[in-house]
Short mmCIF file of C-alpha atoms and ligand atoms in Angstrom, two decimals:
data_model
loop_
_atom_site.label_atom_id
_atom_site.label_comp_id
_atom_site.label_asym_id
_atom_site.label_seq_id
_atom_site.Cartn_x
_atom_site.Cartn_y
_atom_site.Cartn_z
CA MET A 1 17.77 -7.24 7.60
CA LYS A 2 17.00 -11.10 6.15
CA THR A 3 18.97 -13.30 8.18
CA GLU A 4 21.05 -16.12 6.77
CA LYS A 5 18.39 -19.11 6.15
CA GLU A 6 15.60 -15.94 5.19
CA ILE A 7 17.74 -15.25 2.90
CA HIS A 8 19.14 -19.69 2.20
CA GLN A 9 14.84 -20.14 1.71
CA HIS A 10 14.40 -16.85 -0.09
CA ARG A 11 16.57 -18.32 -3.15
CA LYS A 12 14.62 -22.07 -3.21
CA ASP A 13 11.30 -20.38 -3.63
CA GLU A 14 12.82 -18.60 -6.91
CA HIS A 15 14.40 -21.38 -8.34
CA LEU A 16 11.58 -22.76 -7.95
CA SER A 17 9.25 -20.14 -9.73
CA LEU A 18 12.29 -19.19 -12.17
CA ALA A 19 12.36 -22.79 -13.17
CA TYR A 20 8.78 -23.04 -13.97
CA LYS A 21 8.90 -19.70 -15.46
CA TYR A 22 11.94 -20.91 -17.52
CA TRP A 23 10.17 -23.44 -18.80
CA ARG A 24 6.89 -22.14 -19.36
CA GLU A 25 8.06 -18.70 -21.91
CA GLU A 26 11.71 -19.50 -22.41
CA LYS A 27 12.50 -22.57 -22.71
CA ASN A 28 15.12 -22.20 -25.70
CA GLN A 29 16.14 -24.76 -28.03
CA THR A 30 20.24 -25.63 -26.77
CA SER A 31 23.16 -24.77 -29.21
CA GLY A 32 23.93 -28.34 -28.81
CA LEU A 33 22.59 -31.72 -30.65
CA THR A 34 19.18 -32.69 -28.97
CA PHE A 35 17.19 -35.87 -29.36
CA SER A 36 15.91 -35.36 -32.58
CA ASP A 37 19.22 -35.56 -33.71
CA SER A 38 18.75 -39.45 -33.74
CA ARG A 39 16.47 -42.05 -35.11
CA ILE A 40 14.99 -45.12 -33.98
CA ILE A 41 15.44 -48.17 -37.08
CA PRO A 42 12.09 -49.94 -36.69
CA ASN A 43 11.78 -53.64 -36.20
CA SER A 44 8.95 -55.02 -38.63
CA LEU A 45 8.95 -58.00 -37.21
CA PRO A 46 9.34 -58.00 -33.56
CA GLU A 47 8.07 -61.30 -33.14
CA LEU A 48 6.92 -59.92 -29.65
CA SER A 49 3.75 -59.06 -27.58
CA THR A 50 3.35 -56.05 -25.22
CA GLU A 51 2.63 -58.42 -22.30
CA LYS A 52 6.05 -59.66 -23.24
CA ILE A 53 8.22 -56.29 -22.42
CA ASN A 54 9.85 -55.61 -19.18
CA PHE A 55 11.60 -52.32 -19.06
CA SER A 56 12.75 -52.39 -15.84
CA SER A 57 16.75 -51.67 -15.23
CA GLU A 58 18.80 -52.86 -12.40
CA VAL A 59 20.85 -50.37 -10.81
CA PHE A 60 22.42 -49.43 -7.05
CA GLY A 61 21.24 -52.92 -6.03
CA GLN A 62 17.63 -52.40 -6.52
CA ASN A 63 15.51 -53.03 -9.57
CA PHE A 64 14.08 -49.82 -11.40
CA GLU A 65 10.26 -51.07 -12.35
CA PHE A 66 10.44 -48.10 -14.84
CA PRO A 67 13.72 -47.03 -15.60
CA PHE A 68 13.02 -43.12 -14.80
CA TYR A 69 12.99 -40.66 -11.69
CA ILE A 70 11.78 -37.49 -9.97
CA GLU A 71 14.99 -35.68 -10.66
CA ALA A 72 16.58 -33.36 -6.94
CA MET A 73 14.75 -30.27 -7.05
CA THR A 74 13.40 -28.29 -3.45
CA GLY A 75 13.03 -28.60 0.23
CA GLY A 76 13.51 -25.84 2.99
CA THR A 77 10.88 -23.83 2.56
CA GLU A 78 6.95 -23.69 3.15
CA ARG A 79 5.95 -23.92 -0.15
CA ALA A 80 9.51 -26.68 -1.29
CA ASP A 81 8.72 -29.05 1.70
CA LYS A 82 4.92 -29.01 -0.12
CA ILE A 83 6.01 -29.99 -3.78
CA ASN A 84 8.49 -32.90 -2.60
CA ARG A 85 5.28 -34.02 -0.64
CA GLN A 86 3.52 -33.78 -3.77
CA LEU A 87 6.25 -35.00 -5.83
CA ALA A 88 6.64 -38.00 -3.03
CA GLU A 89 2.99 -39.27 -3.14
CA ILE A 90 3.45 -38.95 -6.84
CA ALA A 91 6.87 -40.93 -6.95
CA LYS A 92 4.27 -43.54 -4.03
CA ASN A 93 1.49 -44.07 -6.56
CA GLN A 94 3.38 -44.99 -9.57
CA HIS A 95 6.24 -46.41 -8.46
CA LEU A 96 9.20 -44.66 -8.82
CA ALA A 97 12.19 -43.68 -7.49
CA MET A 98 12.88 -39.98 -6.08
CA ALA A 99 15.87 -37.32 -5.30
CA VAL A 100 15.25 -34.54 -2.80
CA GLY A 101 16.84 -31.34 -3.37
CA SER A 102 20.03 -30.00 -1.65
CA GLN A 103 19.80 -31.06 2.27
CA SER A 104 22.16 -28.30 2.76
CA ILE A 105 20.22 -26.15 4.07
CA ALA A 106 18.90 -28.21 6.20
CA LEU A 107 22.08 -29.79 7.69
CA LYS A 108 22.46 -26.05 8.37
CA PHE A 109 19.24 -25.77 9.59
CA PRO A 110 18.60 -28.53 11.07
CA GLU A 111 14.76 -27.48 12.22
CA LEU A 112 13.99 -27.78 8.48
CA SER A 113 15.24 -31.34 7.86
CA ALA A 114 11.47 -31.83 8.75
CA GLY A 115 10.41 -30.71 6.00
CA PHE A 116 13.20 -33.47 3.79
CA SER A 117 12.16 -36.43 5.94
CA GLU A 118 8.50 -36.19 5.20
CA VAL A 119 9.54 -37.05 1.88
CA ARG A 120 10.44 -41.00 3.64
CA LYS A 121 7.13 -40.47 5.98
CA ILE A 122 5.61 -40.45 2.58
CA HIS A 123 6.98 -42.90 0.14
CA SER A 124 7.94 -45.26 2.82
CA SER A 125 9.57 -48.25 1.09
CA GLY A 126 10.59 -46.25 -2.06
CA PHE A 127 14.15 -45.53 -3.61
CA LEU A 128 15.30 -42.38 -2.59
CA PHE A 129 18.12 -40.38 -3.52
CA ALA A 130 19.54 -38.00 -1.13
CA ASN A 131 21.41 -34.62 -2.63
CA ILE A 132 24.28 -32.11 -1.21
CA GLY A 133 27.57 -30.73 -2.84
CA ALA A 134 30.59 -31.71 -3.11
CA GLY A 135 32.22 -28.81 -0.75
CA HIS A 136 30.35 -30.80 1.92
CA SER A 137 32.41 -33.27 4.59
CA LEU A 138 31.50 -36.93 5.14
CA GLU A 139 29.95 -36.20 8.01
CA ASN A 140 27.56 -34.01 6.43
CA ALA A 141 26.91 -36.20 3.91
CA LYS A 142 26.20 -39.18 6.49
CA ARG A 143 23.25 -36.88 8.19
CA ALA A 144 21.54 -36.35 4.51
CA VAL A 145 21.18 -39.68 4.35
CA ASP A 146 20.31 -40.81 7.45
CA MET A 147 17.73 -37.36 7.55
CA ILE A 148 15.29 -39.55 4.73
CA GLU A 149 16.74 -42.87 4.82
CA ALA A 150 18.17 -42.11 1.34
CA ASN A 151 19.04 -45.68 -0.63
CA ALA A 152 21.66 -43.30 -2.70
CA LEU A 153 23.69 -40.38 -2.45
CA GLU A 154 23.27 -37.41 -5.44
CA ILE A 155 26.39 -35.57 -5.01
CA HIS A 156 26.10 -32.11 -6.94
CA VAL A 157 28.83 -30.79 -8.87
CA ASN A 158 26.98 -26.53 -10.23
CA THR A 159 30.24 -24.86 -11.32
CA ALA A 160 28.27 -23.29 -13.71
CA GLN A 161 25.75 -22.29 -11.60
CA GLU A 162 27.88 -21.12 -8.66
CA LEU A 163 29.70 -18.73 -10.89
CA PRO A 164 26.74 -16.49 -12.32
CA MET A 165 25.80 -16.12 -8.60
CA ASP A 166 26.98 -12.81 -6.50
CA GLU A 167 26.72 -14.74 -3.64
CA GLY A 168 28.03 -18.46 -5.52
CA ASP A 169 30.76 -20.25 -4.39
CA ARG A 170 34.28 -19.44 -6.28
CA GLU A 171 36.56 -22.09 -5.01
CA PHE A 172 35.86 -25.54 -6.46
CA TYR A 173 38.57 -28.23 -5.04
CA TRP A 174 35.77 -31.27 -5.28
CA LEU A 175 37.54 -34.35 -6.70
CA GLU A 176 39.31 -35.98 -3.44
CA ASN A 177 36.00 -35.06 -1.11
CA ILE A 178 34.06 -36.36 -3.26
CA ASN A 179 35.97 -39.70 -4.00
CA GLU A 180 36.26 -39.61 0.11
CA ILE A 181 32.88 -39.82 0.62
CA ALA A 182 31.85 -42.01 -2.06
CA SER A 183 34.59 -44.57 -0.43
CA GLN A 184 33.13 -44.55 3.09
CA LEU A 185 29.78 -43.99 3.16
CA GLU A 186 27.22 -46.89 2.92
CA VAL A 187 25.07 -45.49 -0.25
CA PRO A 188 26.13 -45.95 -3.16
CA VAL A 189 27.39 -41.84 -4.63
CA ILE A 190 25.87 -40.43 -8.06
CA VAL A 191 28.02 -37.28 -8.92
CA LYS A 192 25.42 -35.01 -10.76
CA GLU A 193 26.06 -32.13 -13.08
CA VAL A 194 22.52 -30.02 -12.96
CA GLY A 195 22.60 -28.73 -16.80
CA PHE A 196 25.81 -28.62 -18.57
CA GLY A 197 26.74 -32.25 -19.33
CA ILE A 198 29.71 -34.05 -18.30
CA SER A 199 32.65 -34.63 -20.52
CA GLN A 200 34.98 -37.38 -21.03
CA LYS A 201 37.29 -36.28 -19.47
CA THR A 202 35.16 -35.47 -16.24
CA PHE A 203 34.06 -38.95 -17.07
CA LYS A 204 37.90 -40.48 -17.16
CA ALA A 205 38.16 -38.71 -13.47
CA LEU A 206 35.91 -39.70 -11.71
CA ALA A 207 36.30 -43.45 -13.85
CA LYS A 208 39.34 -43.70 -10.93
CA THR A 209 37.27 -43.07 -7.78
CA SER A 210 35.14 -44.81 -5.60
CA VAL A 211 31.87 -43.29 -6.97
CA SER A 212 29.04 -46.00 -8.42
CA GLY A 213 27.31 -42.90 -11.07
CA ILE A 214 27.27 -40.05 -13.16
CA ASN A 215 23.87 -37.92 -13.87
CA ILE A 216 25.03 -36.23 -16.37
CA GLY A 217 22.69 -33.73 -16.45
CA GLY A 218 22.88 -32.46 -19.88
CA ALA A 219 22.00 -28.65 -21.60
CA GLY A 220 18.64 -28.59 -23.37
CA GLY A 221 16.47 -28.45 -20.40
CA THR A 222 16.62 -26.01 -17.15
CA ASN A 223 19.40 -23.54 -17.28
CA PHE A 224 20.75 -22.88 -14.17
CA ALA A 225 22.74 -20.28 -15.54
CA TRP A 226 19.68 -18.10 -16.96
CA ILE A 227 17.95 -18.82 -13.84
CA GLU A 228 21.29 -17.15 -11.64
CA ARG A 229 21.00 -14.13 -14.32
CA LYS A 230 17.97 -14.03 -13.63
CA ARG A 231 17.89 -13.60 -9.85
CA SER A 232 21.57 -11.52 -10.04
CA LYS A 233 20.26 -9.12 -13.21
CA ASN A 234 24.74 -9.62 -13.36
CA GLY A 235 24.40 -10.47 -16.97
CA PHE A 236 26.38 -13.32 -17.37
CA ASN A 237 25.57 -15.31 -19.84
CA LEU A 238 26.25 -19.55 -20.24
CA ASP A 239 23.00 -19.37 -22.90
CA GLU A 240 25.37 -21.70 -25.30
CA PHE A 241 27.65 -23.59 -22.41
CA GLY A 242 27.24 -26.71 -21.58
CA LEU A 243 26.82 -30.02 -22.92
CA SER A 244 24.08 -31.01 -24.20
CA THR A 245 22.36 -34.28 -22.91
CA LEU A 246 22.51 -36.23 -25.89
CA GLU A 247 26.37 -34.85 -26.14
CA SER A 248 26.79 -36.15 -22.63
CA LEU A 249 25.47 -39.50 -23.35
CA LEU A 250 28.17 -39.90 -26.59
CA GLU A 251 31.05 -38.15 -24.44
CA ALA A 252 30.33 -41.98 -21.85
CA LYS A 253 30.34 -44.35 -24.71
CA MET A 254 33.95 -42.23 -25.90
CA ALA A 255 35.14 -41.81 -22.10
CA ASP A 256 34.38 -45.77 -22.12
CA ASN A 257 32.46 -44.72 -19.13
CA ARG A 258 31.77 -48.02 -16.62
CA LYS A 259 29.42 -46.57 -14.01
CA SER A 260 25.91 -46.87 -13.86
CA LEU A 261 24.60 -43.56 -16.17
CA ILE A 262 21.63 -41.65 -15.92
CA ALA A 263 20.50 -39.41 -18.82
CA THR A 264 19.02 -36.07 -16.90
CA GLY A 265 18.33 -32.56 -18.72
CA GLY A 266 15.54 -31.82 -20.81
CA ILE A 267 13.37 -34.93 -20.87
CA THR A 268 10.41 -34.67 -21.76
CA SER A 269 8.91 -37.60 -23.54
CA ALA A 270 9.14 -41.63 -23.54
CA GLN A 271 10.83 -41.35 -26.95
CA GLU A 272 13.63 -39.26 -25.20
CA ILE A 273 14.04 -41.36 -22.71
CA PHE A 274 14.13 -45.44 -24.74
CA LYS A 275 17.19 -42.97 -27.30
CA SER A 276 18.70 -42.65 -24.21
CA LEU A 277 18.71 -46.69 -22.79
CA ILE A 278 19.71 -47.12 -26.48
CA LEU A 279 22.60 -44.51 -26.02
CA GLY A 280 23.91 -47.02 -22.16
CA ALA A 281 21.67 -44.81 -19.91
CA ASP A 282 20.73 -46.97 -17.15
CA LEU A 283 17.98 -44.47 -16.05
CA SER A 284 16.91 -41.02 -16.86
CA SER A 285 15.21 -38.55 -14.95
CA SER A 286 13.37 -35.35 -15.23
CA ALA A 287 12.99 -32.26 -12.93
CA GLY A 288 11.74 -29.02 -14.73
CA PHE A 289 9.19 -30.64 -17.19
CA ILE A 290 7.66 -32.26 -14.15
CA LEU A 291 7.87 -28.86 -11.78
CA LYS A 292 6.01 -27.57 -14.66
CA ASN A 293 3.10 -29.82 -15.10
CA LEU A 294 2.81 -30.25 -10.81
CA MET A 295 2.49 -25.96 -11.01
CA GLN A 296 0.23 -25.78 -13.91
CA THR A 297 -1.81 -28.43 -13.41
CA GLY A 298 -1.24 -30.53 -10.53
CA PRO A 299 -0.04 -33.91 -9.63
CA GLU A 300 -3.08 -35.87 -10.85
CA LYS A 301 -1.63 -34.50 -14.84
CA VAL A 302 1.57 -35.42 -13.45
CA GLU A 303 0.19 -39.15 -12.68
CA GLU A 304 -1.22 -39.19 -16.48
CA VAL A 305 2.01 -38.18 -17.86
CA ILE A 306 4.08 -40.88 -16.53
CA GLU A 307 1.57 -43.51 -17.05
CA GLN A 308 1.26 -42.38 -20.34
CA TRP A 309 5.26 -42.35 -20.66
CA LYS A 310 4.89 -46.24 -19.55
CA GLN A 311 2.70 -47.00 -21.98
CA ASP A 312 4.80 -45.33 -24.91
CA LEU A 313 8.26 -46.51 -23.58
CA ASN A 314 6.64 -50.87 -23.92
CA LYS A 315 5.65 -49.07 -27.63
CA LEU A 316 8.49 -48.50 -28.05
CA PHE A 317 10.13 -51.54 -26.78
CA VAL A 318 7.41 -53.76 -29.30
CA LEU A 319 8.54 -51.28 -32.07
CA THR A 320 12.18 -52.24 -32.17
CA GLY A 321 11.87 -55.51 -30.87
CA SER A 322 13.55 -55.69 -27.94
CA LYS A 323 12.42 -57.79 -25.03
CA ASN A 324 14.39 -55.65 -22.36
CA ILE A 325 16.87 -53.26 -21.51
CA GLU A 326 19.70 -55.63 -23.04
CA GLU A 327 17.86 -56.02 -25.91
CA CYS A 328 17.07 -52.24 -26.63
CA ARG A 329 20.97 -51.10 -26.01
CA LYS A 330 21.64 -53.10 -29.84
CA VAL A 331 18.58 -50.92 -31.26
CA GLU A 332 20.56 -49.59 -34.39
CA LEU A 333 20.16 -45.66 -34.31
CA LEU A 334 20.00 -43.57 -37.30
CA TYR A 335 22.74 -40.17 -37.12
CA SER A 336 22.64 -36.68 -37.89
CA THR A 337 25.43 -35.12 -39.70
CA ASN A 338 25.59 -32.79 -36.72
CA MET A 339 25.92 -35.88 -34.56
CA LEU A 340 28.31 -36.99 -36.69
CA ASN A 341 30.65 -34.26 -37.22
CA PHE A 342 30.13 -34.18 -33.13
CA ILE A 343 31.60 -38.34 -32.72
CA GLN A 344 34.58 -36.87 -35.57
CA GLN A 345 35.62 -33.94 -33.30
CA ARG A 346 36.06 -35.61 -29.87
CA LYS A 347 36.80 -39.02 -30.87
C1 FMN B 401 13.33 -25.72 -9.00
C2 FMN B 401 14.55 -26.35 -9.65
C3 FMN B 401 15.37 -26.68 -7.95
C4 FMN B 401 16.77 -27.72 -8.68
N1 FMN B 401 17.42 -27.61 -6.97
C5 FMN B 401 17.98 -28.33 -8.09
C6 FMN B 401 19.08 -29.29 -6.07
O1 FMN B 401 19.38 -28.69 -4.90
N2 FMN B 401 20.00 -30.33 -5.90
C7 FMN B 401 20.76 -30.95 -7.59
O2 FMN B 401 21.77 -31.57 -7.49
N3 FMN B 401 20.02 -30.20 -8.09
C8 FMN B 401 18.81 -29.88 -8.77
N4 FMN B 401 18.66 -28.94 -9.63
C9 FMN B 401 18.58 -29.39 -11.01
C10 FMN B 401 17.79 -30.94 -11.63
O3 FMN B 401 18.19 -32.05 -10.37
C11 FMN B 401 17.90 -31.21 -12.22
O4 FMN B 401 19.81 -31.69 -12.40
C12 FMN B 401 18.04 -30.49 -13.53
O5 FMN B 401 17.02 -29.24 -13.23
C13 FMN B 401 17.99 -31.12 -15.40
O6 FMN B 401 16.97 -31.10 -15.11
P1 FMN B 401 15.49 -30.61 -16.57
O7 FMN B 401 16.16 -30.91 -17.57
O8 FMN B 401 14.71 -32.23 -16.26
O9 FMN B 401 15.06 -29.86 -15.08
C14 FMN B 401 17.43 -27.95 -9.96
C15 FMN B 401 16.21 -28.20 -10.53
C16 FMN B 401 15.74 -27.08 -10.67
C17 FMN B 401 13.70 -27.60 -12.00
#
């Protein structure tokens, strides 16, 4: 008979294996809009040089040199801690921020917190996001932040992940708790979806809270409903559920979102990061794609990909005559008819 701790750890390791498998073999396109539904209008006379581009982003009281970071994935098992150490090295070398995976496991079994703290030891001066679920108390939020001396806290909202899990939560009264944590905690709090997108209604509900940022975690990348279905084999299918990352960015605009905005969910290129910035994101992040590259080809390859993205993003800024993020927000996008349709319906 497995202990509660072993069951929790087993789930963490299964998430890693299935997220990897999903990206490798079964990445199916979301039924929603993708970044290919928008095209960038070029500027043939940019009056700029690649040397003059500054794509750094000021968010959460910090300057992010490159507007991208490694999103929350794991921690709390031997395998997970090793992955976090590798991710922390990559983040340190590439001057990126990084989020650790849910720290619930270490809050429950404090002997597992050393693996999480290791990330801070490696990336000693980096911007780190702590991560907990929305049902945790303010006390636990503080413990999670202290565990890694975090600069910000991500609170994940994952109803569509919990419901397909046989052992998942069934009660979701979160808003008041999130607001309490956000108003009392000393670091900025970000509410984070995990792959199903954020609607106008949710943006508006969060507008009334003290949270500093919203991570849209849209559909189109890692699909936790798929992962949990594979784990539990109960057949609850949410393949066509949720808003894609692009759709959530449009929802943010239509809801007149004023909170800092993070675009996550299937980000696999500099062009997608760039389009996210044009559509109002302050930062963007990836989980599954980074994990796939790390597991398939190792940390050096991940660093190569990130180096390439930095160069590509620089060139995209030049191609559109944008010196900085403020100017890139003025770049025009051509919308597909599906995109126009979406906007018309959702206005
Ligand atoms: C293996 C794995 C584990 C994850 N665990 C967490 C977690 O513990 N907490 C969390 O907020 N998000 C978690 N996520 C979700 C990601 O942070 C992200 O929101 C989601 O995967 C969408 O981004 P992607 O399409 O780039 O993977 C996890 C993702 C992966 C791939």
